[in-house]
């Protein structure tokens, strides 16, 4: 990895290395007792990272996450009611030598118990849904109650459907944002508050035989957005924004099924401002994609796509103070092939960024160039 050794905002080549080991195990059990269906899920995830500089280990971090959930559901005619009990525990430990910048050694635990319910109604042209969830954050943060409602109505006379939804969400800070410690570069902030957002959307879906399209307008307001703040000593930390950040836009999608060939496309226009009224960095106003899929009679499947990302702003930390710059737009071409050898085995060929475009989504970091991958698929 490349650090900023002389604190000029530009990364330098250096002997910095991170070794990571991850272990994940999970299981789900489905069953029924009378009219009630049940889903039980359990998982455990462990990640251990060792960081070294110039061949010497500097610190070690271990993160573990345990999740348990039970979701009962009952359906009677047009009505469906689903419940949820969800428990999650995260453990974080960091071991390393103390330095001028502080003592990195710490052990933290965070538990959340969530309880929720959802109601759905679907009959003829009408579909409705409403859900609510409450999270007990074990005193680390304030308990949170979030909700979502939505519905749609189908107009058979014109083969169209209007839909709308609104909801509120909460995202807790990550352990790195809370307790991360990278000497001379990043120090966690244990006083962070969760991000909270409220948003809504309205849309229309229309079909004409083998052709269909959709239109959607969306808007969301984000409170206590977490961002990276840079200090005068060139270190950084995570903080909450004082005001609201806003994001709104519209999306258009279309699809055509022409026998063995299907075509699809979508474009999204987004405007976003932070709490100071400035455009948010690394959020392009315009993104778009077009794709095609061709299924041959012998089972061979060909596909291709073009993905476009418009101009977006970023910050150049090679200057002091940092200056705002504009990253160029780009388009990526990809293609794929799936060749069945038997009913259960197929060979695959996939190419990404076939024109070898130089793309940058974060200033100073070039994205991968052209790549071709060969593989297989078992069914």
CSV table of C-alpha atoms in Angstrom, one decimal:
chain,number,residue,atom,x,y,z
A,1,UNK,CA,0.0,0.0,0.0
A,2,UNK,CA,1.1,3.6,-0.6
A,3,UNK,CA,1.2,6.1,2.3
A,4,UNK,CA,1.9,9.8,2.3
A,5,UNK,CA,5.3,9.8,4.0
A,6,UNK,CA,6.1,13.6,3.6
A,7,UNK,CA,2.5,14.9,4.3
A,8,UNK,CA,2.3,16.7,1.0
A,9,UNK,CA,-1.1,15.2,0.0
A,10,UNK,CA,0.5,12.9,-2.6
A,11,UNK,CA,1.0,9.2,-2.1
A,12,UNK,CA,4.5,7.7,-2.1
A,13,UNK,CA,5.8,4.3,-3.0
A,14,UNK,CA,6.8,2.5,0.2
A,15,UNK,CA,7.1,-1.0,1.8
A,16,UNK,CA,3.7,-1.1,3.5
A,17,UNK,CA,1.7,-4.4,3.6
A,18,UNK,CA,-1.5,-5.7,5.0
A,19,UNK,CA,-2.3,-9.5,5.3
A,20,UNK,CA,-5.9,-10.4,5.8
A,21,UNK,CA,-7.6,-13.6,6.7
A,22,UNK,CA,-11.4,-14.0,6.7
A,23,UNK,CA,-13.6,-16.8,8.0
A,24,UNK,CA,-17.3,-17.0,7.4
A,25,UNK,CA,-19.9,-19.6,8.3
A,26,UNK,CA,-23.7,-19.4,8.1
A,27,UNK,CA,-26.8,-21.5,7.9
A,28,UNK,CA,-30.6,-21.0,7.4
A,29,UNK,CA,-33.4,-23.3,8.3
A,30,UNK,CA,-36.9,-23.0,6.9
A,31,UNK,CA,-40.0,-24.7,8.3
A,32,UNK,CA,-43.7,-24.4,9.2
A,33,UNK,CA,-45.9,-24.9,12.2
A,34,UNK,CA,-49.5,-24.9,11.0
A,35,UNK,CA,-50.2,-21.8,8.9
A,36,UNK,CA,-47.0,-20.0,10.1
A,37,UNK,CA,-43.8,-20.2,8.0
A,38,UNK,CA,-40.5,-19.7,9.8
A,39,UNK,CA,-37.0,-18.7,8.7
A,40,UNK,CA,-34.1,-19.1,11.1
A,41,UNK,CA,-30.7,-17.7,10.2
A,42,UNK,CA,-27.3,-17.7,11.9
A,43,UNK,CA,-23.9,-16.5,10.8
A,44,UNK,CA,-20.4,-15.8,12.1
A,45,UNK,CA,-17.8,-13.7,10.4
A,46,UNK,CA,-14.2,-13.1,11.5
A,47,UNK,CA,-11.6,-10.9,9.9
A,48,UNK,CA,-8.0,-10.6,11.1
A,49,UNK,CA,-5.6,-8.1,9.6
A,50,UNK,CA,-1.8,-7.7,10.2
A,51,UNK,CA,-0.1,-4.5,9.1
A,52,UNK,CA,3.6,-4.2,8.6
A,53,UNK,CA,6.0,-1.4,7.6
A,54,UNK,CA,9.5,-2.1,6.1
A,55,UNK,CA,9.1,-5.8,6.9
A,56,UNK,CA,8.2,-5.2,10.6
A,57,UNK,CA,4.7,-5.9,12.0
A,58,UNK,CA,3.2,-2.6,13.3
A,59,UNK,CA,-0.3,-3.7,14.5
A,60,UNK,CA,-3.0,-6.3,14.3
A,61,UNK,CA,-6.8,-5.9,14.3
A,62,UNK,CA,-9.5,-8.6,14.7
A,63,UNK,CA,-13.1,-8.0,14.0
A,64,UNK,CA,-16.0,-10.5,14.6
A,65,UNK,CA,-19.7,-10.4,13.8
A,66,UNK,CA,-22.3,-12.8,15.1
A,67,UNK,CA,-25.9,-12.6,13.7
A,68,UNK,CA,-29.0,-14.5,14.7
A,69,UNK,CA,-32.5,-13.9,13.4
A,70,UNK,CA,-36.0,-15.5,13.4
A,71,UNK,CA,-38.7,-14.4,10.9
A,72,UNK,CA,-42.2,-15.9,11.2
A,73,UNK,CA,-44.8,-15.2,8.4
A,74,UNK,CA,-48.4,-16.0,7.8
A,75,UNK,CA,-50.4,-15.5,4.6
A,76,UNK,CA,-54.2,-15.5,4.4
A,77,UNK,CA,-55.7,-14.6,1.0
A,78,UNK,CA,-54.6,-11.1,0.1
A,79,UNK,CA,-52.9,-10.4,3.4
A,80,UNK,CA,-49.4,-11.3,4.5
A,81,UNK,CA,-47.9,-10.5,8.0
A,82,UNK,CA,-44.2,-11.0,8.7
A,83,UNK,CA,-42.3,-10.5,11.9
A,84,UNK,CA,-38.6,-10.3,12.7
A,85,UNK,CA,-36.3,-10.6,15.7
A,86,UNK,CA,-32.7,-9.9,14.8
A,87,UNK,CA,-29.6,-9.9,17.1
A,88,UNK,CA,-26.2,-8.8,16.1
A,89,UNK,CA,-22.9,-8.5,18.1
A,90,UNK,CA,-19.7,-7.0,16.8
A,91,UNK,CA,-16.3,-7.3,18.6
A,92,UNK,CA,-13.3,-5.3,17.7
A,93,UNK,CA,-9.7,-5.6,19.0
A,94,UNK,CA,-6.5,-3.8,18.1
A,95,UNK,CA,-3.0,-4.6,19.3
A,96,UNK,CA,0.0,-2.4,18.5
A,97,UNK,CA,2.8,-0.4,19.9
A,98,UNK,CA,2.0,3.0,21.4
A,99,UNK,CA,3.5,6.0,19.6
A,100,UNK,CA,3.7,9.8,19.6
A,101,UNK,CA,0.2,9.8,18.1
A,102,UNK,CA,-1.4,7.7,20.9
A,103,UNK,CA,-2.1,4.2,22.2
A,104,UNK,CA,-3.8,2.0,19.6
A,105,UNK,CA,-4.6,-0.9,22.0
A,106,UNK,CA,-8.3,-1.3,22.6
A,107,UNK,CA,-11.1,-3.9,22.8
A,108,UNK,CA,-14.7,-2.9,21.9
A,109,UNK,CA,-18.1,-4.7,21.8
A,110,UNK,CA,-21.3,-3.5,20.3
A,111,UNK,CA,-24.7,-5.3,20.4
A,112,UNK,CA,-28.0,-4.5,18.7
A,113,UNK,CA,-31.4,-6.2,19.1
A,114,UNK,CA,-33.9,-5.4,16.4
A,115,UNK,CA,-37.6,-6.2,16.4
A,116,UNK,CA,-39.8,-5.5,13.3
A,117,UNK,CA,-43.0,-6.3,11.5
A,118,UNK,CA,-44.3,-6.0,7.9
A,119,UNK,CA,-47.8,-6.1,6.5
A,120,UNK,CA,-48.6,-6.7,2.8
A,121,UNK,CA,-51.8,-6.5,0.9
A,122,UNK,CA,-52.2,-7.6,-2.7
A,123,UNK,CA,-55.5,-8.0,-4.5
A,124,UNK,CA,-56.4,-7.4,-8.2
A,125,UNK,CA,-54.9,-4.0,-9.2
A,126,UNK,CA,-53.9,-2.9,-5.7
A,127,UNK,CA,-50.7,-3.7,-3.7
A,128,UNK,CA,-49.8,-2.1,-0.4
A,129,UNK,CA,-47.1,-2.5,2.2
A,130,UNK,CA,-46.1,-1.1,5.6
A,131,UNK,CA,-43.2,-2.0,7.9
A,132,UNK,CA,-41.7,-0.8,11.1
A,133,UNK,CA,-38.5,-1.8,13.0
A,134,UNK,CA,-37.1,-0.8,16.4
A,135,UNK,CA,-33.4,-1.3,17.3
A,136,UNK,CA,-32.1,-1.4,20.9
A,137,UNK,CA,-28.5,-0.2,20.6
A,138,UNK,CA,-27.4,-1.3,24.1
A,139,UNK,CA,-26.6,2.3,25.2
A,140,UNK,CA,-23.9,2.9,22.5
A,141,UNK,CA,-26.4,5.1,20.5
A,142,UNK,CA,-30.0,6.2,21.0
A,143,UNK,CA,-32.5,3.5,20.2
A,144,UNK,CA,-33.9,3.9,16.7
A,145,UNK,CA,-37.4,3.3,15.2
A,146,UNK,CA,-37.6,3.3,11.4
A,147,UNK,CA,-40.5,2.7,9.0
A,148,UNK,CA,-41.4,2.3,5.4
A,149,UNK,CA,-44.8,2.5,3.5
A,150,UNK,CA,-45.5,1.9,-0.2
A,151,UNK,CA,-48.1,1.0,-2.7
A,152,UNK,CA,-49.1,0.6,-6.3
A,153,UNK,CA,-52.1,0.6,-8.5
A,154,UNK,CA,-52.3,-1.2,-11.9
A,155,UNK,CA,-54.3,0.3,-14.8
A,156,UNK,CA,-55.2,-2.7,-17.0
A,157,UNK,CA,-56.7,-0.5,-19.7
A,158,UNK,CA,-53.3,1.0,-20.5
A,159,UNK,CA,-51.0,-1.7,-19.2
A,160,UNK,CA,-49.5,0.7,-16.7
A,161,UNK,CA,-48.9,0.9,-13.0
A,162,UNK,CA,-48.3,3.8,-10.7
A,163,UNK,CA,-46.2,3.3,-7.5
A,164,UNK,CA,-44.9,5.3,-4.6
A,165,UNK,CA,-43.0,4.7,-1.4
A,166,UNK,CA,-41.6,6.6,1.5
A,167,UNK,CA,-39.4,5.6,4.4
A,168,UNK,CA,-36.8,6.4,7.1
A,169,UNK,CA,-33.5,4.6,7.7
A,170,UNK,CA,-30.6,4.6,10.1
A,171,UNK,CA,-27.0,3.6,9.6
A,172,UNK,CA,-24.7,3.2,12.6
A,173,UNK,CA,-21.0,4.2,12.3
A,174,UNK,CA,-18.5,1.5,11.5
A,175,UNK,CA,-16.0,0.2,14.0
A,176,UNK,CA,-13.2,1.9,11.9
A,177,UNK,CA,-15.1,5.2,12.0
A,178,UNK,CA,-15.6,4.9,15.8
A,179,UNK,CA,-12.3,3.3,16.9
A,180,UNK,CA,-9.9,3.1,14.0
A,181,UNK,CA,-6.3,4.1,14.6
A,182,UNK,CA,-3.8,4.7,11.9
A,183,UNK,CA,-0.9,6.8,13.3
A,184,UNK,CA,-0.4,10.1,11.6
A,185,UNK,CA,-3.3,9.5,9.2
A,186,UNK,CA,-6.7,8.6,10.8
A,187,UNK,CA,-8.0,8.4,14.4
A,188,UNK,CA,-11.5,7.1,15.2
A,189,UNK,CA,-14.2,9.2,16.8
A,190,UNK,CA,-16.2,7.3,19.5
A,191,UNK,CA,-18.7,10.2,19.8
A,192,UNK,CA,-20.1,9.8,16.3
A,193,UNK,CA,-23.9,9.6,15.9
A,194,UNK,CA,-25.7,7.3,13.4
A,195,UNK,CA,-26.7,8.7,10.0
A,196,UNK,CA,-30.4,9.1,9.6
A,197,UNK,CA,-32.2,9.5,6.3
A,198,UNK,CA,-35.8,10.0,5.1
A,199,UNK,CA,-36.7,9.7,1.5
A,200,UNK,CA,-39.6,9.1,-1.0
A,201,UNK,CA,-40.1,8.1,-4.6
A,202,UNK,CA,-42.9,8.0,-7.1
A,203,UNK,CA,-42.9,6.2,-10.4
A,204,UNK,CA,-44.7,4.8,-13.4
A,205,UNK,CA,-44.3,1.4,-15.2
A,206,UNK,CA,-45.6,0.8,-18.7
A,207,UNK,CA,-45.5,-2.1,-21.1
A,208,UNK,CA,-46.4,-2.5,-24.7
A,209,UNK,CA,-46.2,-6.1,-25.7
A,210,UNK,CA,-42.5,-7.0,-25.7
A,211,UNK,CA,-41.4,-3.5,-24.7
A,212,UNK,CA,-41.6,-1.9,-21.3
A,213,UNK,CA,-40.2,1.2,-19.6
A,214,UNK,CA,-40.2,2.8,-16.1
A,215,UNK,CA,-39.9,6.4,-14.8
A,216,UNK,CA,-39.0,7.2,-11.2
A,217,UNK,CA,-38.4,10.4,-9.3
A,218,UNK,CA,-36.6,10.1,-6.0
A,219,UNK,CA,-35.6,12.4,-3.1
A,220,UNK,CA,-33.7,11.8,0.1
A,221,UNK,CA,-32.5,14.0,3.0
A,222,UNK,CA,-29.6,12.8,5.2
A,223,UNK,CA,-29.0,14.0,8.7
A,224,UNK,CA,-25.7,13.6,10.7
A,225,UNK,CA,-23.9,12.4,7.6
A,226,UNK,CA,-20.5,10.9,8.5
A,227,UNK,CA,-17.6,12.4,6.6
A,228,UNK,CA,-13.8,12.5,6.8
A,229,UNK,CA,-12.5,15.7,8.4
A,230,UNK,CA,-8.9,16.8,7.9
A,231,UNK,CA,-7.0,18.4,10.7
A,232,UNK,CA,-4.2,21.1,10.5
A,233,UNK,CA,-1.6,18.4,11.5
A,234,UNK,CA,-2.5,16.4,8.3
A,235,UNK,CA,-4.3,13.7,10.3
A,236,UNK,CA,-8.0,13.0,9.7
A,237,UNK,CA,-11.0,11.7,11.7
A,238,UNK,CA,-14.7,10.9,11.1
A,239,UNK,CA,-17.3,13.5,12.0
A,240,UNK,CA,-21.0,14.2,11.6
A,241,UNK,CA,-22.1,17.0,9.4
A,242,UNK,CA,-24.0,19.8,11.3
A,243,UNK,CA,-26.8,20.2,8.7
A,244,UNK,CA,-28.7,18.1,6.2
A,245,UNK,CA,-27.4,16.7,2.9
A,246,UNK,CA,-29.8,16.4,0.1
A,247,UNK,CA,-30.0,14.1,-2.9
A,248,UNK,CA,-32.7,14.0,-5.6
A,249,UNK,CA,-33.1,12.9,-9.2
A,250,UNK,CA,-34.9,10.7,-11.7
A,251,UNK,CA,-34.3,7.4,-13.4
A,252,UNK,CA,-35.5,6.1,-16.7
A,253,UNK,CA,-35.3,2.4,-17.7
A,254,UNK,CA,-36.4,0.4,-20.7
A,255,UNK,CA,-36.4,-3.2,-21.9
A,256,UNK,CA,-37.2,-5.0,-25.1
A,257,UNK,CA,-37.6,-8.8,-25.5
A,258,UNK,CA,-37.1,-9.7,-29.2
A,259,UNK,CA,-37.2,-13.5,-29.1
A,260,UNK,CA,-33.7,-14.8,-28.5
A,261,UNK,CA,-32.4,-11.2,-28.1
A,262,UNK,CA,-33.2,-8.9,-25.2
A,263,UNK,CA,-32.1,-5.3,-24.9
A,264,UNK,CA,-32.1,-3.1,-21.8
A,265,UNK,CA,-31.0,0.3,-20.8
A,266,UNK,CA,-31.2,2.7,-17.9
A,267,UNK,CA,-30.0,6.3,-17.1
A,268,UNK,CA,-30.0,8.2,-13.8
A,269,UNK,CA,-29.7,11.9,-13.2
A,270,UNK,CA,-28.8,12.9,-9.6
A,271,UNK,CA,-28.1,16.2,-7.9
A,272,UNK,CA,-26.7,16.2,-4.4
A,273,UNK,CA,-25.6,18.9,-2.0
A,274,UNK,CA,-23.9,18.7,1.4
A,275,UNK,CA,-24.9,20.7,4.4
A,276,UNK,CA,-23.0,23.8,3.1
A,277,UNK,CA,-24.9,23.7,-0.2
A,278,UNK,CA,-21.9,22.5,-2.3
A,279,UNK,CA,-22.1,19.6,-4.7
A,280,UNK,CA,-21.1,16.3,-3.0
A,281,UNK,CA,-17.9,14.9,-4.2
A,282,UNK,CA,-17.7,11.5,-6.0
A,283,UNK,CA,-21.4,11.6,-7.0
A,284,UNK,CA,-21.7,11.9,-10.8
A,285,UNK,CA,-24.8,13.8,-12.0
A,286,UNK,CA,-25.3,11.3,-14.9
A,287,UNK,CA,-24.9,7.6,-15.2
A,288,UNK,CA,-26.2,5.3,-17.9
A,289,UNK,CA,-25.9,1.7,-19.1
A,290,UNK,CA,-27.1,-0.3,-22.1
A,291,UNK,CA,-26.9,-4.0,-22.5
A,292,UNK,CA,-27.8,-6.9,-24.8
A,293,UNK,CA,-28.3,-10.6,-24.3
A,294,UNK,CA,-28.5,-13.2,-27.1
A,295,UNK,CA,-29.4,-16.8,-26.3
A,296,UNK,CA,-28.5,-19.2,-29.2
A,297,UNK,CA,-30.3,-22.4,-30.0
A,298,UNK,CA,-27.4,-24.6,-28.9
A,299,UNK,CA,-27.5,-23.0,-25.4
A,300,UNK,CA,-24.7,-20.5,-25.9
A,301,UNK,CA,-25.4,-17.2,-24.3
A,302,UNK,CA,-23.7,-14.0,-25.5
A,303,UNK,CA,-24.0,-10.7,-23.7
A,304,UNK,CA,-22.5,-7.2,-23.9
A,305,UNK,CA,-22.8,-3.9,-22.1
A,306,UNK,CA,-21.7,-0.3,-22.1
A,307,UNK,CA,-21.6,1.6,-18.8
A,308,UNK,CA,-21.2,5.4,-18.7
A,309,UNK,CA,-20.2,7.5,-15.7
A,310,UNK,CA,-20.4,11.3,-16.1
A,311,UNK,CA,-18.1,14.0,-14.7
A,312,UNK,CA,-17.8,14.2,-10.9
A,313,UNK,CA,-16.0,16.4,-8.5
A,314,UNK,CA,-13.3,15.3,-6.0
A,315,UNK,CA,-10.7,17.0,-3.7
A,316,UNK,CA,-7.0,17.3,-4.6
A,317,UNK,CA,-5.1,17.0,-1.3
A,318,UNK,CA,-1.8,17.7,-3.2
A,319,UNK,CA,-2.5,21.4,-2.6
A,320,UNK,CA,-2.9,23.2,0.8
A,321,UNK,CA,-5.7,23.9,1.4
A,322,UNK,CA,-7.2,21.2,-0.8
A,323,UNK,CA,-8.8,22.3,-4.1
A,324,UNK,CA,-11.9,21.0,-5.9
A,325,UNK,CA,-11.2,19.3,-9.2
A,326,UNK,CA,-13.4,17.6,-11.9
A,327,UNK,CA,-12.8,14.0,-12.8
A,328,UNK,CA,-13.4,13.1,-16.5
A,329,UNK,CA,-16.4,11.1,-17.6
A,330,UNK,CA,-15.8,7.6,-19.1
A,331,UNK,CA,-17.5,4.7,-20.7
A,332,UNK,CA,-16.6,1.0,-20.1
A,333,UNK,CA,-17.3,-1.8,-22.6
A,334,UNK,CA,-17.8,-5.4,-21.4
A,335,UNK,CA,-18.8,-8.7,-23.0
A,336,UNK,CA,-19.3,-12.2,-22.0
A,337,UNK,CA,-19.9,-15.8,-23.3
A,338,UNK,CA,-21.3,-18.8,-21.6
A,339,UNK,CA,-20.8,-22.2,-23.5
A,340,UNK,CA,-22.7,-25.2,-22.0
A,341,UNK,CA,-20.6,-28.4,-22.1
A,342,UNK,CA,-23.3,-30.5,-20.4
A,343,UNK,CA,-26.6,-29.9,-18.6
A,344,UNK,CA,-24.7,-29.0,-15.4
A,345,UNK,CA,-21.4,-27.6,-16.6
A,346,UNK,CA,-20.6,-24.6,-18.7
A,347,UNK,CA,-17.4,-22.6,-19.6
A,348,UNK,CA,-17.5,-18.9,-19.3
A,349,UNK,CA,-15.5,-16.1,-20.8
A,350,UNK,CA,-15.8,-12.5,-19.6
A,351,UNK,CA,-14.0,-9.3,-20.7
A,352,UNK,CA,-14.1,-6.0,-18.8
A,353,UNK,CA,-13.0,-2.5,-19.9
A,354,UNK,CA,-12.3,-4.0,-23.3
A,355,UNK,CA,-11.2,-0.6,-24.7
A,356,UNK,CA,-8.7,-0.2,-21.9
A,357,UNK,CA,-10.1,3.2,-20.8
A,358,UNK,CA,-8.2,5.0,-18.1
A,359,UNK,CA,-10.8,5.7,-15.4
A,360,UNK,CA,-10.5,7.6,-12.1
A,361,UNK,CA,-13.3,7.6,-9.4
A,362,UNK,CA,-11.0,8.8,-6.6
A,363,UNK,CA,-8.3,11.3,-7.5
A,364,UNK,CA,-4.9,9.6,-7.4
A,365,UNK,CA,-6.2,6.0,-7.9
A,366,UNK,CA,-6.5,4.6,-11.4
A,367,UNK,CA,-9.1,1.9,-11.8
A,368,UNK,CA,-8.1,-1.4,-13.5
A,369,UNK,CA,-7.6,-1.5,-17.2
A,370,UNK,CA,-8.7,-4.2,-19.7
A,371,UNK,CA,-9.2,-7.7,-18.3
A,372,UNK,CA,-10.2,-11.0,-19.6
A,373,UNK,CA,-11.4,-13.9,-17.3
A,374,UNK,CA,-12.0,-17.5,-18.1
A,375,UNK,CA,-14.0,-19.7,-15.7
A,376,UNK,CA,-16.7,-22.3,-15.3
A,377,UNK,CA,-20.1,-22.6,-13.9
A,378,UNK,CA,-21.7,-25.6,-12.1
A,379,UNK,CA,-25.5,-25.8,-12.0
